[in-house]
Amino acid sequence: MSAAIRDPRVRAGVAAIAVIVALIGGAFIGLAVEGAADFARALSAFDAYYVRVAIFTLWQAALSTLLSVAPAILVARALSRHPAFTGRGLVLRLFALPLALPAIVAALGILALLGRAGYFAGLLSWLLGGDWPGIYGLSGILVAHVFFNLPLATRLFLEALGTVPTDQWRLASQLGMGVAPSFRLIEWPVLRSALPAVAGLVFMLCVTSFTIVLTLGGGPAATTLEVAIYQALRFDFDPARAVALTFGQIVLTVASIWLLSRLGADPVRDANLGVAPPRRFVTVQATERAINIAVIVVAALFVVGPIASIIVSGLASDLAGLASQASVQRASLTSLGFGASSALIAVLLSLALVAMRRALETMRRSRRRSLLEYAADTGAGFVLVVPPIVIGAGWFILGRHVGDVFLLAPFMVVSVNAIMAMPFVVRAIRPAHDAAAERHDRLAASLGIAGWNRFRLIDWPSIRRPLLTGFAFAMALSLGDLGVIALFGSDAVKTLPFLLLERMGSYRTSDAAGLALLIAALCLGLMAVADWSGKERA
Amino acid sequence: MRALCIAILAALAAASPANAAETLTVYTYESFTAEWGPGPQVEKAFEAECGCDLKFVSVADGVALLNRVKLEGQSTKADIVLGLDTNLTADAKASGLFAPAGIDQSALAVPGGWSDDVFVPFDYGYFAVVYDTEKVSAPPKSLAELVEGDPKIKIVIEDPRTSTPGLGLVLWVKAVYGDRAADAWAKLKRRVLTVTPGWSEAYGLFTKGEAQMVLSYTTSPAYHIIAESTERYQAAAFSDGHYLQVEVAGMTVNGAKNPLSQKFLAFMTSPAFQDVIPETNWMFPAAKTGKPLNPAFDRMVKPAKTLIFSPEEVAHNRQAWVDEWLKAMSE
């Protein structure tokens, strides 16, 4: 171990872990101190309102999961039955888009489409034979959650269906199996084994959903714990209640994680998949073909709708006028600055962890991993499950004893977003880094190349691209985030999503539409960079 | 390089506290500083008078304003906090963050008179349900009719945890229903389209046509009559009375060290400020104006009865009553 401590890679890794622990630990200290200081008040916050908020949090997550996962099975099956139609690749690409879209942008797209004054309001009013009531509250939350999670679940199920061995299909075809038996005997077993993990993942995402509930909730009847934490701090300024709510959120999250790990899901898994190789053994009857086409078209339209309305309403807004507003320019610079800083930090922290893990792995003699190696490996992934709002709330409560909490805004936004992006960045760079290390370690050792020279000459060329992937991905995540900034944003510090929230709040709809398009374009652009640099070989 | 150093030092010197005394920082609510609000005109008029820089910092609405100042505590940068109302003054005083105004209050004229050495009123109005005459043919004639009415006709209300109109409605319902307030909220809830953090959001939703009614003021229709020459939006007169709101400003303990603070409070009660209020904040002036009110204001609903709790009563019960609201609304 003493040799390990002297290795600079290990030192950097330990420092990275210390940063993460300090950020999360500090938040928990803030919460604990406040809870202890005003214990009676914190305890009295466990009232009927609290129970209702907690129940609503679970209820909306359960409904969202059901509404996302059940149709996803149909869509995935339809897609897998038709492995080679024109536009299939396009549909799959389309289904990857919501993941890259910031939640607030999607919420705006859905409002522009289905809100009381949305594009479809006239049609819906006519269909209902009355005034379309809009989609505030639970219905809005569900639509948005399905928009994000139906495509995700579809892609995961499709991946599962892709694991069915070609032999089984050939056999089914030779036996002349119909739709029902082949579903029962071939498709369903695979789907069923993937179901708990997919449903668990979607449930988890919906339990911790903040932006969607904040923008589409519309009142105390549709409030989740995360939004209630935000309101307790920004509305009431009632830190004791915030502590009580945070406690509830942590309990719920931990319970969900436990459930998830029992179901065998990986909360940080990669939802990207290649287009499955075509199978030629499925013959589809005309009726089924028609149904499948209908399912795919409906699902695609559901996903296209909000995206199209973002583009249409964004282009219809006064983009030039918006670009000339000082507030928009300032928020753009702030967002780009915060995004780039947090991406840089995410990449540095991730690199330190990856390098340390590799160093420890090569140094150890037994098969058992040390705690440190474990922390650098699996442990890093678990930061994802600590809700950013919880970290923000802890620091918010702690910071107010020191002075102006709003001065913490840049620090908080950058660091929390960096840490939240880290698990993804680690995944982007680790395979390339470890492969390169495997290839070069001995040669480098025999030539005596180490330290900075080794990084510059040997490691850098082979991990440059993965680093770019991680950087672009982290920057996109940070740029679109509205979590921490919702707590810490003020007149002094505004990011683009915060400005968008403000413009939405004051019903400057045209401005909001333009801003949403701008954020969407930035994030999708960065995601495209990540995609491109992740795929192409160096 | 040396030139750069000098430039940086100069910039630092310009930002140093030596100049801070020339600046007055006023915390207020969003609709006050909006382009169409009183803020821009007030800023111009006061800056011309004092030769200083007036800086506004805005938050969603009045209650959020108090929370923000409480959150910042002794380290607040606010010299003046403008936009609280009498429902919050007792709470605000208890925080120990405000200093006596120490200005001549003889020019003030608000319903029920004024005697408060810390807070100074700048306008007043009566809460009212404003409705769209093109969509509502039979507006409610009492709070009971609002509560019991058709759930298909929606109202947008403000959140009492952030907004003074929102808190006003909670108190209004309490004043009329007393112990049965929770039941009234359970019924009214069916008509509530959404709860917004501040007045500007709620009114924006209403004028965009998302809801047929909104919680606002008896004076809101004056805006549509004067600025838009339309009678389309009207306030509903309630036979059981309207809740009175007197909006106030106060000087923080920090602000007391800034000589501009007291100057501003005095300016606020002068015609230069009061003239701006009626047709930008769409409220009644709290002191003498330089010119008569637009006659449209005479046509506004005159409350049959004025409802109001004392600041102490509100301070004592606010948390419990807002919690009651929260419980009823989250059901």
PDB file of N, CA and C in Angstrom, chain A residues 41 47-49 52 115-117 131 133 136 218-221 231 235-238 241 396 400 403-406 490-491 505-509, chain B residues 35 56-58 67-68 71-72 75 77 154 159 161-162 189 193-195 197 201 204-205 208-210 212 319 323 325-327 329-331:
ATOM      1  N   ARG A  41     -38.932  21.493  14.962  1.00  0.00           N
ATOM      2  CA  ARG A  41     -39.581  21.989  13.749  1.00  0.00           C
ATOM      3  C   ARG A  41     -39.431  20.975  12.613  1.00  0.00           C
ATOM      4  N   ASP A  47     -45.869  16.118   8.389  1.00  0.00           N
ATOM      5  CA  ASP A  47     -47.301  16.282   8.603  1.00  0.00           C
ATOM      6  C   ASP A  47     -48.083  15.695   7.427  1.00  0.00           C
ATOM      7  N   ALA A  48     -49.367  16.017   7.374  1.00  0.00           N
ATOM      8  CA  ALA A  48     -50.214  15.452   6.318  1.00  0.00           C
ATOM      9  C   ALA A  48     -49.725  15.879   4.936  1.00  0.00           C
ATOM     10  N   TYR A  49     -49.250  17.129   4.846  1.00  0.00           N
ATOM     11  CA  TYR A  49     -48.732  17.624   3.558  1.00  0.00           C
ATOM     12  C   TYR A  49     -47.555  16.775   3.113  1.00  0.00           C
ATOM     13  N   ARG A  52     -48.619  13.471   1.824  1.00  0.00           N
ATOM     14  CA  ARG A  52     -49.217  13.581   0.490  1.00  0.00           C
ATOM     15  C   ARG A  52     -48.162  13.768  -0.580  1.00  0.00           C
ATOM     16  N   GLY A 115     -50.614  22.434 -24.272  1.00  0.00           N
ATOM     17  CA  GLY A 115     -51.115  23.402 -23.292  1.00  0.00           C
ATOM     18  C   GLY A 115     -52.452  23.968 -23.730  1.00  0.00           C
ATOM     19  N   ARG A 116     -53.043  24.725 -22.832  1.00  0.00           N
ATOM     20  CA  ARG A 116     -54.354  25.291 -23.119  1.00  0.00           C
ATOM     21  C   ARG A 116     -54.315  26.184 -24.356  1.00  0.00           C
ATOM     22  N   ALA A 117     -53.178  26.811 -24.582  1.00  0.00           N
ATOM     23  CA  ALA A 117     -53.038  27.666 -25.757  1.00  0.00           C
ATOM     24  C   ALA A 117     -52.099  27.018 -26.767  1.00  0.00           C
ATOM     25  N   ASP A 131     -63.971  23.082 -23.596  1.00  0.00           N
ATOM     26  CA  ASP A 131     -62.659  23.707 -23.537  1.00  0.00           C
ATOM     27  C   ASP A 131     -61.612  22.685 -23.116  1.00  0.00           C
ATOM     28  N   PRO A 133     -58.742  21.502 -21.162  1.00  0.00           N
ATOM     29  CA  PRO A 133     -58.270  22.057 -19.883  1.00  0.00           C
ATOM     30  C   PRO A 133     -56.763  22.234 -19.787  1.00  0.00           C
ATOM     31  N   TYR A 136     -51.890  20.838 -17.090  1.00  0.00           N
ATOM     32  CA  TYR A 136     -51.227  21.096 -15.825  1.00  0.00           C
ATOM     33  C   TYR A 136     -51.455  19.935 -14.878  1.00  0.00           C
ATOM     34  N   GLY A 218     -47.808  22.625 -11.575  1.00  0.00           N
ATOM     35  CA  GLY A 218     -48.918  23.555 -11.436  1.00  0.00           C
ATOM     36  C   GLY A 218     -49.640  23.493 -10.113  1.00  0.00           C
ATOM     37  N   GLY A 219     -48.933  23.496  -9.004  1.00  0.00           N
ATOM     38  CA  GLY A 219     -49.613  23.651  -7.729  1.00  0.00           C
ATOM     39  C   GLY A 219     -49.300  22.571  -6.721  1.00  0.00           C
ATOM     40  N   PRO A 220     -49.724  22.795  -5.488  1.00  0.00           N
ATOM     41  CA  PRO A 220     -49.378  21.890  -4.396  1.00  0.00           C
ATOM     42  C   PRO A 220     -49.933  20.477  -4.588  1.00  0.00           C
ATOM     43  N   ALA A 221     -50.962  20.326  -5.415  1.00  0.00           N
ATOM     44  CA  ALA A 221     -51.544  18.997  -5.571  1.00  0.00           C
ATOM     45  C   ALA A 221     -50.604  18.099  -6.357  1.00  0.00           C
ATOM     46  N   GLN A 231     -39.154  24.334  -2.944  1.00  0.00           N
ATOM     47  CA  GLN A 231     -40.113  25.331  -2.473  1.00  0.00           C
ATOM     48  C   GLN A 231     -39.871  25.692  -1.014  1.00  0.00           C
ATOM     49  N   PHE A 235     -39.291  29.286  -1.515  1.00  0.00           N
ATOM     50  CA  PHE A 235     -40.579  29.934  -1.268  1.00  0.00           C
ATOM     51  C   PHE A 235     -40.702  30.362   0.186  1.00  0.00           C
ATOM     52  N   ASP A 236     -40.721  29.343   1.058  1.00  0.00           N
ATOM     53  CA  ASP A 236     -40.967  29.576   2.479  1.00  0.00           C
ATOM     54  C   ASP A 236     -39.751  30.039   3.223  1.00  0.00           C
ATOM     55  N   PHE A 237     -38.596  29.697   2.707  1.00  0.00           N
ATOM     56  CA  PHE A 237     -37.367  29.688   3.470  1.00  0.00           C
ATOM     57  C   PHE A 237     -37.585  29.027   4.829  1.00  0.00           C
ATOM     58  N   ASP A 238     -37.841  27.747   4.763  1.00  0.00           N
ATOM     59  CA  ASP A 238     -38.129  26.945   5.940  1.00  0.00           C
ATOM     60  C   ASP A 238     -37.120  25.789   5.941  1.00  0.00           C
ATOM     61  N   ARG A 241     -38.055  22.320   7.360  1.00  0.00           N
ATOM     62  CA  ARG A 241     -38.904  21.493   6.502  1.00  0.00           C
ATOM     63  C   ARG A 241     -38.084  20.914   5.352  1.00  0.00           C
ATOM     64  N   PHE A 396     -26.905  25.049   0.471  1.00  0.00           N
ATOM     65  CA  PHE A 396     -27.717  26.268   0.599  1.00  0.00           C
ATOM     66  C   PHE A 396     -27.917  26.580   2.079  1.00  0.00           C
ATOM     67  N   ARG A 400     -25.812  29.745   4.229  1.00  0.00           N
ATOM     68  CA  ARG A 400     -26.454  30.948   4.715  1.00  0.00           C
ATOM     69  C   ARG A 400     -25.866  31.370   6.051  1.00  0.00           C
ATOM     70  N   GLY A 403     -22.733  33.629   4.802  1.00  0.00           N
ATOM     71  CA  GLY A 403     -22.966  34.922   4.178  1.00  0.00           C
ATOM     72  C   GLY A 403     -24.005  34.794   3.090  1.00  0.00           C
ATOM     73  N   ASP A 404     -23.779  35.468   1.981  1.00  0.00           N
ATOM     74  CA  ASP A 404     -24.728  35.473   0.888  1.00  0.00           C
ATOM     75  C   ASP A 404     -24.667  34.141   0.137  1.00  0.00           C
ATOM     76  N   VAL A 405     -25.705  33.302   0.308  1.00  0.00           N
ATOM     77  CA  VAL A 405     -25.668  31.987  -0.343  1.00  0.00           C
ATOM     78  C   VAL A 405     -25.658  32.112  -1.858  1.00  0.00           C
ATOM     79  N   PHE A 406     -26.203  33.198  -2.369  1.00  0.00           N
ATOM     80  CA  PHE A 406     -26.294  33.308  -3.823  1.00  0.00           C
ATOM     81  C   PHE A 406     -24.925  33.512  -4.467  1.00  0.00           C
ATOM     82  N   SER A 490     -30.111  33.774  -9.233  1.00  0.00           N
ATOM     83  CA  SER A 490     -30.615  35.050  -8.750  1.00  0.00           C
ATOM     84  C   SER A 490     -30.378  36.076  -9.841  1.00  0.00           C
ATOM     85  N   ASP A 491     -30.701  37.306  -9.548  1.00  0.00           N
ATOM     86  CA  ASP A 491     -30.432  38.365 -10.509  1.00  0.00           C
ATOM     87  C   ASP A 491     -28.983  38.372 -10.961  1.00  0.00           C
ATOM     88  N   GLY A 505     -42.117  31.634 -16.801  1.00  0.00           N
ATOM     89  CA  GLY A 505     -42.897  32.075 -15.648  1.00  0.00           C
ATOM     90  C   GLY A 505     -43.650  33.349 -15.940  1.00  0.00           C
ATOM     91  N   SER A 506     -43.001  34.270 -16.653  1.00  0.00           N
ATOM     92  CA  SER A 506     -43.698  35.523 -16.927  1.00  0.00           C
ATOM     93  C   SER A 506     -44.443  35.457 -18.263  1.00  0.00           C
ATOM     94  N   TYR A 507     -44.597  34.243 -18.793  1.00  0.00           N
ATOM     95  CA  TYR A 507     -45.381  34.017 -20.014  1.00  0.00           C
ATOM     96  C   TYR A 507     -44.907  34.842 -21.183  1.00  0.00           C
ATOM     97  N   ARG A 508     -43.575  35.080 -21.237  1.00  0.00           N
ATOM     98  CA  ARG A 508     -43.014  35.647 -22.460  1.00  0.00           C
ATOM     99  C   ARG A 508     -42.763  34.443 -23.364  1.00  0.00           C
ATOM    100  N   THR A 509     -43.862  33.910 -23.912  1.00  0.00           N
ATOM    101  CA  THR A 509     -43.822  32.621 -24.588  1.00  0.00           C
ATOM    102  C   THR A 509     -42.872  32.608 -25.763  1.00  0.00           C
TER     103      THR A 509
ATOM    104  N   GLU B  35     -40.569  46.224 -17.395  1.00  0.00           N
ATOM    105  CA  GLU B  35     -40.491  47.399 -18.276  1.00  0.00           C
ATOM    106  C   GLU B  35     -41.740  48.271 -18.163  1.00  0.00           C
ATOM    107  N   PHE B  56     -32.143  48.068  -8.541  1.00  0.00           N
ATOM    108  CA  PHE B  56     -33.222  47.175  -8.130  1.00  0.00           C
ATOM    109  C   PHE B  56     -32.756  45.724  -8.180  1.00  0.00           C
ATOM    110  N   VAL B  57     -33.142  44.956  -7.193  1.00  0.00           N
ATOM    111  CA  VAL B  57     -32.957  43.508  -7.232  1.00  0.00           C
ATOM    112  C   VAL B  57     -34.346  42.927  -7.033  1.00  0.00           C
ATOM    113  N   SER B  58     -34.792  42.074  -7.974  1.00  0.00           N
ATOM    114  CA  SER B  58     -36.181  41.646  -7.858  1.00  0.00           C
ATOM    115  C   SER B  58     -36.325  40.154  -7.614  1.00  0.00           C
ATOM    116  N   ASN B  67     -38.717  36.568   2.615  1.00  0.00           N
ATOM    117  CA  ASN B  67     -37.910  35.369   2.830  1.00  0.00           C
ATOM    118  C   ASN B  67     -36.473  35.583   2.393  1.00  0.00           C
ATOM    119  N   ARG B  68     -36.326  36.285   1.269  1.00  0.00           N
ATOM    120  CA  ARG B  68     -34.986  36.532   0.746  1.00  0.00           C
ATOM    121  C   ARG B  68     -34.180  37.370   1.738  1.00  0.00           C
ATOM    122  N   LEU B  71     -33.325  35.344   4.717  1.00  0.00           N
ATOM    123  CA  LEU B  71     -32.284  34.387   4.352  1.00  0.00           C
ATOM    124  C   LEU B  71     -30.917  35.050   4.380  1.00  0.00           C
ATOM    125  N   GLU B  72     -30.847  36.272   3.866  1.00  0.00           N
ATOM    126  CA  GLU B  72     -29.555  36.962   3.830  1.00  0.00           C
ATOM    127  C   GLU B  72     -29.187  37.516   5.200  1.00  0.00           C
ATOM    128  N   SER B  75     -26.306  40.127   6.634  1.00  0.00           N
ATOM    129  CA  SER B  75     -25.389  40.428   5.535  1.00  0.00           C
ATOM    130  C   SER B  75     -26.132  40.909   4.287  1.00  0.00           C
ATOM    131  N   LYS B  77     -27.714  42.870   1.238  1.00  0.00           N
ATOM    132  CA  LYS B  77     -27.229  44.038   0.522  1.00  0.00           C
ATOM    133  C   LYS B  77     -28.337  45.050   0.311  1.00  0.00           C
ATOM    134  N   LYS B 154     -62.222  28.337 -14.716  1.00  0.00           N
ATOM    135  CA  LYS B 154     -61.008  28.223 -13.907  1.00  0.00           C
ATOM    136  C   LYS B 154     -60.476  29.580 -13.450  1.00  0.00           C
ATOM    137  N   ASP B 159     -49.332  31.695  -5.021  1.00  0.00           N
ATOM    138  CA  ASP B 159     -48.922  30.877  -3.885  1.00  0.00           C
ATOM    139  C   ASP B 159     -48.688  31.763  -2.657  1.00  0.00           C
ATOM    140  N   ARG B 161     -47.058  31.235  -0.165  1.00  0.00           N
ATOM    141  CA  ARG B 161     -45.716  31.110   0.389  1.00  0.00           C
ATOM    142  C   ARG B 161     -44.745  32.075  -0.281  1.00  0.00           C
ATOM    143  N   THR B 162     -45.156  32.620  -1.438  1.00  0.00           N
ATOM    144  CA  THR B 162     -44.254  33.535  -2.127  1.00  0.00           C
ATOM    145  C   THR B 162     -44.895  34.881  -2.392  1.00  0.00           C
ATOM    146  N   LYS B 189     -60.579  24.566  -4.694  1.00  0.00           N
ATOM    147  CA  LYS B 189     -59.486  23.880  -5.373  1.00  0.00           C
ATOM    148  C   LYS B 189     -59.903  23.335  -6.748  1.00  0.00           C
ATOM    149  N   LEU B 193     -56.919  26.507 -11.717  1.00  0.00           N
ATOM    150  CA  LEU B 193     -56.173  25.934 -12.840  1.00  0.00           C
ATOM    151  C   LEU B 193     -54.749  25.652 -12.396  1.00  0.00           C
ATOM    152  N   THR B 194     -54.109  26.632 -11.803  1.00  0.00           N
ATOM    153  CA  THR B 194     -52.748  26.444 -11.338  1.00  0.00           C
ATOM    154  C   THR B 194     -52.419  27.503 -10.292  1.00  0.00           C
ATOM    155  N   VAL B 195     -51.367  27.237  -9.536  1.00  0.00           N
ATOM    156  CA  VAL B 195     -50.915  28.155  -8.497  1.00  0.00           C
ATOM    157  C   VAL B 195     -49.559  28.686  -8.933  1.00  0.00           C
ATOM    158  N   PRO B 197     -46.072  31.293  -8.586  1.00  0.00           N
ATOM    159  CA  PRO B 197     -45.283  31.888  -7.502  1.00  0.00           C
ATOM    160  C   PRO B 197     -45.534  33.386  -7.323  1.00  0.00           C
ATOM    161  N   GLU B 201     -46.943  36.161 -13.077  1.00  0.00           N
ATOM    162  CA  GLU B 201     -47.190  34.899 -13.767  1.00  0.00           C
ATOM    163  C   GLU B 201     -48.691  34.644 -13.886  1.00  0.00           C
ATOM    164  N   GLY B 204     -50.331  36.998 -16.305  1.00  0.00           N
ATOM    165  CA  GLY B 204     -49.914  36.651 -17.664  1.00  0.00           C
ATOM    166  C   GLY B 204     -50.705  35.471 -18.201  1.00  0.00           C
ATOM    167  N   LEU B 205     -50.887  34.466 -17.361  1.00  0.00           N
ATOM    168  CA  LEU B 205     -51.672  33.292 -17.757  1.00  0.00           C
ATOM    169  C   LEU B 205     -53.094  33.682 -18.113  1.00  0.00           C
ATOM    170  N   LYS B 208     -53.381  35.628 -21.326  1.00  0.00           N
ATOM    171  CA  LYS B 208     -53.110  34.752 -22.467  1.00  0.00           C
ATOM    172  C   LYS B 208     -54.297  33.850 -22.769  1.00  0.00           C
ATOM    173  N   GLY B 209     -55.291  33.880 -21.895  1.00  0.00           N
ATOM    174  CA  GLY B 209     -56.496  33.089 -22.156  1.00  0.00           C
ATOM    175  C   GLY B 209     -56.445  31.690 -21.590  1.00  0.00           C
ATOM    176  N   GLU B 210     -55.439  31.386 -20.751  1.00  0.00           N
ATOM    177  CA  GLU B 210     -55.367  30.041 -20.174  1.00  0.00           C
ATOM    178  C   GLU B 210     -56.432  29.832 -19.104  1.00  0.00           C
ATOM    179  N   GLN B 212     -60.111  31.688 -17.123  1.00  0.00           N
ATOM    180  CA  GLN B 212     -61.150  32.704 -17.302  1.00  0.00           C
ATOM    181  C   GLN B 212     -61.129  33.747 -16.186  1.00  0.00           C
ATOM    182  N   GLN B 319     -48.221  31.015   9.572  1.00  0.00           N
ATOM    183  CA  GLN B 319     -47.707  29.673   9.306  1.00  0.00           C
ATOM    184  C   GLN B 319     -48.824  28.625   9.353  1.00  0.00           C
ATOM    185  N   ASP B 323     -50.162  26.577   6.184  1.00  0.00           N
ATOM    186  CA  ASP B 323     -50.094  25.114   6.242  1.00  0.00           C
ATOM    187  C   ASP B 323     -51.465  24.498   5.963  1.00  0.00           C
ATOM    188  N   TRP B 325     -53.797  25.800   4.150  1.00  0.00           N
ATOM    189  CA  TRP B 325     -53.998  25.960   2.704  1.00  0.00           C
ATOM    190  C   TRP B 325     -53.262  24.866   1.942  1.00  0.00           C
ATOM    191  N   LEU B 326     -51.990  24.651   2.345  1.00  0.00           N
ATOM    192  CA  LEU B 326     -51.139  23.676   1.671  1.00  0.00           C
ATOM    193  C   LEU B 326     -51.754  22.280   1.764  1.00  0.00           C
ATOM    194  N   LYS B 327     -52.278  21.969   2.945  1.00  0.00           N
ATOM    195  CA  LYS B 327     -52.892  20.663   3.140  1.00  0.00           C
ATOM    196  C   LYS B 327     -54.131  20.513   2.262  1.00  0.00           C
ATOM    197  N   MET B 329     -54.874  22.145  -0.439  1.00  0.00           N
ATOM    198  CA  MET B 329     -54.566  22.189  -1.864  1.00  0.00           C
ATOM    199  C   MET B 329     -53.822  20.953  -2.346  1.00  0.00           C
ATOM    200  N   SER B 330     -53.166  20.240  -1.446  1.00  0.00           N
ATOM    201  CA  SER B 330     -52.397  19.072  -1.892  1.00  0.00           C
ATOM    202  C   SER B 330     -53.240  17.799  -1.844  1.00  0.00           C
ATOM    203  N   GLU B 331     -54.478  17.929  -1.395  1.00  0.00           N
ATOM    204  CA  GLU B 331     -55.316  16.740  -1.279  1.00  0.00           C
ATOM    205  C   GLU B 331     -55.682  16.144  -2.621  1.00  0.00           C
TER     206      GLU B 331
END
